[in-house]
């Protein structure tokens, strides 16, 4: 089974924290849509498996017309073997959601919404320079539900300066009250080339605090658990049957095809990524030079397996390490794992090792201690 990721590189306005690939100019919109369709047509031999998930990400896919979404979906169905009941997700921003837009999207096969709420507080939305306001954040979920979708996930950001613990609890409670079955929650990260970084450096914005992120993360874990959510990945919390099938397949090492500028693909052995520049991507299409690629070494692949496995409830299977990577990787891992089992950082269930609940806040550090370095 495989997945298809479609990157729509347009946004209405730049959120201060964001370093995903997008532009706020729609000048090349039609050319990009055509290029995405061209990619889908010309790369079909890369995916011979059935496609079980399709994901429109960005950027902001709801910025483009639903007719464009339909054109892209038609190209997927015409060129790939899509299973009977695929998961088809669209990332949506609250300010794009209205009755008319939902009516159009309802005519498509999209069956899952991922809405970038980020916060239900006006002051946070302004701090982040989001295009939507508090009322739109509140109303869009009901609109999507009323239009007939129940598979809805929202993105929230925590560790936000000037946001009190009470404010963070309020955000989580609103999510519970609105009845969404899935939440993705990310710690605010200051990326290099973002306005947020400049604002902090110039002293106009307060810096983010690791302590605040950690205490918000603890609240997040406790509260989602109390409300019946399963933390199936470090940043993802879903009710039973509502885990993201698309993202889960990334984390379980399945193949995926990514189309559009900046999109990544994985074919089991190598990774490739399209240029994160709309102009160069469009120019490169003519000469097949719109991407770069690398073949994963055994060490890369092993480290990736550790990294994704330990972030999820599926953990790392020692049997799989032995079978797929051989005796040397297995022995080295086993020695380190034994120590970490003793000091309570890891737990073992059958042949699978997982980060213990108490050590979940140190996931990144533990994982890098287990990495093999060539
Ligand atoms: C591809 S992005 C945005 C999708 C959509 N355009 C939106 O804004 O909702 C997916 C999510 O990553 C999160 N994100 C992006 N940059 C981040 C950062 N620097 N720190 C924390 N979360 C971030 C946001 O929650 C965002 O909704
Ligand atoms: S967070 Fe979403 S809307 Fe904001 S700039 Fe990034 S991709 Fe665009």
PDB file of C-alpha atoms in Angstrom, residues 202-331:
ATOM      1  CA  UNK A 202      15.314  42.333  17.744  1.00  0.00           C
ATOM      2  CA  UNK A 203      13.698  42.172  21.188  1.00  0.00           C
ATOM      3  CA  UNK A 204      10.204  42.979  19.860  1.00  0.00           C
ATOM      4  CA  UNK A 205       8.907  39.530  20.805  1.00  0.00           C
ATOM      5  CA  UNK A 206       9.655  37.498  23.927  1.00  0.00           C
ATOM      6  CA  UNK A 207      11.573  34.285  23.356  1.00  0.00           C
ATOM      7  CA  UNK A 208       9.968  30.879  23.682  1.00  0.00           C
ATOM      8  CA  UNK A 209      10.753  28.953  26.840  1.00  0.00           C
ATOM      9  CA  UNK A 210      11.622  25.245  27.010  1.00  0.00           C
ATOM     10  CA  UNK A 211      10.130  25.047  30.519  1.00  0.00           C
ATOM     11  CA  UNK A 212       6.810  26.440  29.301  1.00  0.00           C
ATOM     12  CA  UNK A 213       6.768  24.018  26.348  1.00  0.00           C
ATOM     13  CA  UNK A 214       7.460  21.124  28.691  1.00  0.00           C
ATOM     14  CA  UNK A 215       4.782  22.035  31.218  1.00  0.00           C
ATOM     15  CA  UNK A 216       2.232  22.572  28.400  1.00  0.00           C
ATOM     16  CA  UNK A 217       3.211  19.191  26.945  1.00  0.00           C
ATOM     17  CA  UNK A 218       2.505  17.526  30.301  1.00  0.00           C
ATOM     18  CA  UNK A 219      -0.916  19.195  30.478  1.00  0.00           C
ATOM     19  CA  UNK A 220      -1.556  18.070  26.899  1.00  0.00           C
ATOM     20  CA  UNK A 221      -0.743  14.442  27.680  1.00  0.00           C
ATOM     21  CA  UNK A 222      -2.853  14.380  30.870  1.00  0.00           C
ATOM     22  CA  UNK A 223      -5.869  16.150  29.434  1.00  0.00           C
ATOM     23  CA  UNK A 224      -6.053  14.249  26.149  1.00  0.00           C
ATOM     24  CA  UNK A 225      -5.774  10.967  28.059  1.00  0.00           C
ATOM     25  CA  UNK A 226      -8.619  11.988  30.391  1.00  0.00           C
ATOM     26  CA  UNK A 227     -10.766  12.711  27.355  1.00  0.00           C
ATOM     27  CA  UNK A 228     -10.215   9.359  25.661  1.00  0.00           C
ATOM     28  CA  UNK A 229      -7.490  10.279  23.177  1.00  0.00           C
ATOM     29  CA  UNK A 230      -4.580   7.958  22.473  1.00  0.00           C
ATOM     30  CA  UNK A 231      -1.165   9.553  21.988  1.00  0.00           C
ATOM     31  CA  UNK A 232      -0.179   7.373  19.056  1.00  0.00           C
ATOM     32  CA  UNK A 233       2.670   9.685  18.025  1.00  0.00           C
ATOM     33  CA  UNK A 234       4.496  12.295  20.061  1.00  0.00           C
ATOM     34  CA  UNK A 235       2.448  15.172  18.542  1.00  0.00           C
ATOM     35  CA  UNK A 236      -0.679  13.259  17.541  1.00  0.00           C
ATOM     36  CA  UNK A 237      -3.667  12.309  19.653  1.00  0.00           C
ATOM     37  CA  UNK A 238      -6.613  10.402  18.250  1.00  0.00           C
ATOM     38  CA  UNK A 239      -9.733   8.642  19.415  1.00  0.00           C
ATOM     39  CA  UNK A 240      -9.965   4.962  18.484  1.00  0.00           C
ATOM     40  CA  UNK A 241     -10.434   4.594  14.673  1.00  0.00           C
ATOM     41  CA  UNK A 242      -9.431   8.200  14.026  1.00  0.00           C
ATOM     42  CA  UNK A 243      -5.645   7.921  13.803  1.00  0.00           C
ATOM     43  CA  UNK A 244      -4.306   9.542  10.620  1.00  0.00           C
ATOM     44  CA  UNK A 245      -3.831   6.658   8.208  1.00  0.00           C
ATOM     45  CA  UNK A 246      -1.654   8.811   5.963  1.00  0.00           C
ATOM     46  CA  UNK A 247       0.803   9.934   8.642  1.00  0.00           C
ATOM     47  CA  UNK A 248       0.812   6.511  10.284  1.00  0.00           C
ATOM     48  CA  UNK A 249       2.008   5.002   7.033  1.00  0.00           C
ATOM     49  CA  UNK A 250       4.927   7.485   6.936  1.00  0.00           C
ATOM     50  CA  UNK A 251       5.861   6.445  10.446  1.00  0.00           C
ATOM     51  CA  UNK A 252       5.608   2.786   9.565  1.00  0.00           C
ATOM     52  CA  UNK A 253       8.032   3.177   6.665  1.00  0.00           C
ATOM     53  CA  UNK A 254       5.551   2.682   3.818  1.00  0.00           C
ATOM     54  CA  UNK A 255       6.105   4.143   0.363  1.00  0.00           C
ATOM     55  CA  UNK A 256       4.698   7.478  -0.663  1.00  0.00           C
ATOM     56  CA  UNK A 257       4.783   9.742  -3.655  1.00  0.00           C
ATOM     57  CA  UNK A 258       4.980  13.498  -3.044  1.00  0.00           C
ATOM     58  CA  UNK A 259       4.090  15.911  -5.842  1.00  0.00           C
ATOM     59  CA  UNK A 260       4.318  19.703  -6.030  1.00  0.00           C
ATOM     60  CA  UNK A 261       7.177  22.009  -5.008  1.00  0.00           C
ATOM     61  CA  UNK A 262       9.064  20.883  -1.870  1.00  0.00           C
ATOM     62  CA  UNK A 263       7.176  17.561  -1.651  1.00  0.00           C
ATOM     63  CA  UNK A 264       9.143  14.536  -0.455  1.00  0.00           C
ATOM     64  CA  UNK A 265       8.826  10.955  -1.729  1.00  0.00           C
ATOM     65  CA  UNK A 266      10.041   7.601  -0.419  1.00  0.00           C
ATOM     66  CA  UNK A 267      10.182   4.429  -2.487  1.00  0.00           C
ATOM     67  CA  UNK A 268      11.508   2.031   0.143  1.00  0.00           C
ATOM     68  CA  UNK A 269      15.191   2.623  -0.680  1.00  0.00           C
ATOM     69  CA  UNK A 270      15.637   6.259  -1.528  1.00  0.00           C
ATOM     70  CA  UNK A 271      14.198   9.618  -0.664  1.00  0.00           C
ATOM     71  CA  UNK A 272      13.691  12.415  -3.113  1.00  0.00           C
ATOM     72  CA  UNK A 273      12.505  15.950  -2.626  1.00  0.00           C
ATOM     73  CA  UNK A 274      11.224  18.466  -5.121  1.00  0.00           C
ATOM     74  CA  UNK A 275      12.766  21.943  -5.246  1.00  0.00           C
ATOM     75  CA  UNK A 276      11.214  24.268  -2.681  1.00  0.00           C
ATOM     76  CA  UNK A 277      10.968  27.148  -5.136  1.00  0.00           C
ATOM     77  CA  UNK A 278       7.963  27.502  -7.450  1.00  0.00           C
ATOM     78  CA  UNK A 279       9.884  29.093 -10.321  1.00  0.00           C
ATOM     79  CA  UNK A 280      12.767  26.605 -10.280  1.00  0.00           C
ATOM     80  CA  UNK A 281      10.330  23.725  -9.853  1.00  0.00           C
ATOM     81  CA  UNK A 282       8.353  24.831 -12.921  1.00  0.00           C
ATOM     82  CA  UNK A 283      11.494  25.411 -15.011  1.00  0.00           C
ATOM     83  CA  UNK A 284      13.040  22.125 -13.892  1.00  0.00           C
ATOM     84  CA  UNK A 285      10.024  20.091 -14.952  1.00  0.00           C
ATOM     85  CA  UNK A 286      10.962  20.504 -18.621  1.00  0.00           C
ATOM     86  CA  UNK A 287      14.400  18.975 -18.130  1.00  0.00           C
ATOM     87  CA  UNK A 288      13.471  16.553 -15.322  1.00  0.00           C
ATOM     88  CA  UNK A 289      15.743  18.503 -12.973  1.00  0.00           C
ATOM     89  CA  UNK A 290      13.140  19.632 -10.448  1.00  0.00           C
ATOM     90  CA  UNK A 291      14.203  17.357  -7.611  1.00  0.00           C
ATOM     91  CA  UNK A 292      17.122  15.944  -5.668  1.00  0.00           C
ATOM     92  CA  UNK A 293      17.437  12.429  -4.306  1.00  0.00           C
ATOM     93  CA  UNK A 294      19.522  10.269  -2.043  1.00  0.00           C
ATOM     94  CA  UNK A 295      19.759   6.541  -1.561  1.00  0.00           C
ATOM     95  CA  UNK A 296      19.531   5.658   2.118  1.00  0.00           C
ATOM     96  CA  UNK A 297      22.504   3.822   3.563  1.00  0.00           C
ATOM     97  CA  UNK A 298      21.820   1.019   6.039  1.00  0.00           C
ATOM     98  CA  UNK A 299      22.769   3.427   8.846  1.00  0.00           C
ATOM     99  CA  UNK A 300      20.377   6.136   7.577  1.00  0.00           C
ATOM    100  CA  UNK A 301      17.579   3.665   7.309  1.00  0.00           C
ATOM    101  CA  UNK A 302      18.254   2.174  10.762  1.00  0.00           C
ATOM    102  CA  UNK A 303      18.387   5.611  12.407  1.00  0.00           C
ATOM    103  CA  UNK A 304      15.163   6.617  10.663  1.00  0.00           C
ATOM    104  CA  UNK A 305      13.459   3.489  11.909  1.00  0.00           C
ATOM    105  CA  UNK A 306      14.548   4.301  15.478  1.00  0.00           C
ATOM    106  CA  UNK A 307      13.431   7.895  15.168  1.00  0.00           C
ATOM    107  CA  UNK A 308       9.964   7.191  13.803  1.00  0.00           C
ATOM    108  CA  UNK A 309       9.438   4.030  15.839  1.00  0.00           C
ATOM    109  CA  UNK A 310      10.239   5.609  19.174  1.00  0.00           C
ATOM    110  CA  UNK A 311       7.929   8.555  18.492  1.00  0.00           C
ATOM    111  CA  UNK A 312       4.961   6.213  18.092  1.00  0.00           C
ATOM    112  CA  UNK A 313       3.031   3.606  20.054  1.00  0.00           C
ATOM    113  CA  UNK A 314       4.328   0.986  17.610  1.00  0.00           C
ATOM    114  CA  UNK A 315       7.846   1.315  19.038  1.00  0.00           C
ATOM    115  CA  UNK A 316      10.949  -0.426  17.677  1.00  0.00           C
ATOM    116  CA  UNK A 317      10.884  -4.172  17.060  1.00  0.00           C
ATOM    117  CA  UNK A 318      14.182  -5.831  17.973  1.00  0.00           C
ATOM    118  CA  UNK A 319      13.316  -8.806  15.741  1.00  0.00           C
ATOM    119  CA  UNK A 320      12.881  -6.441  12.825  1.00  0.00           C
ATOM    120  CA  UNK A 321      16.231  -4.796  13.581  1.00  0.00           C
ATOM    121  CA  UNK A 322      17.907  -8.218  13.510  1.00  0.00           C
ATOM    122  CA  UNK A 323      16.146  -9.295  10.311  1.00  0.00           C
ATOM    123  CA  UNK A 324      16.437  -6.048   8.362  1.00  0.00           C
ATOM    124  CA  UNK A 325      19.748  -4.623   9.585  1.00  0.00           C
ATOM    125  CA  UNK A 326      21.736  -7.642  10.761  1.00  0.00           C
ATOM    126  CA  UNK A 327      23.707  -8.822  13.771  1.00  0.00           C
ATOM    127  CA  UNK A 328      26.011  -5.795  14.134  1.00  0.00           C
ATOM    128  CA  UNK A 329      23.238  -3.159  14.412  1.00  0.00           C
ATOM    129  CA  UNK A 330      21.233  -5.514  16.608  1.00  0.00           C
ATOM    130  CA  UNK A 331      24.032  -6.154  19.135  1.00  0.00           C
TER     131      UNK A 331
END
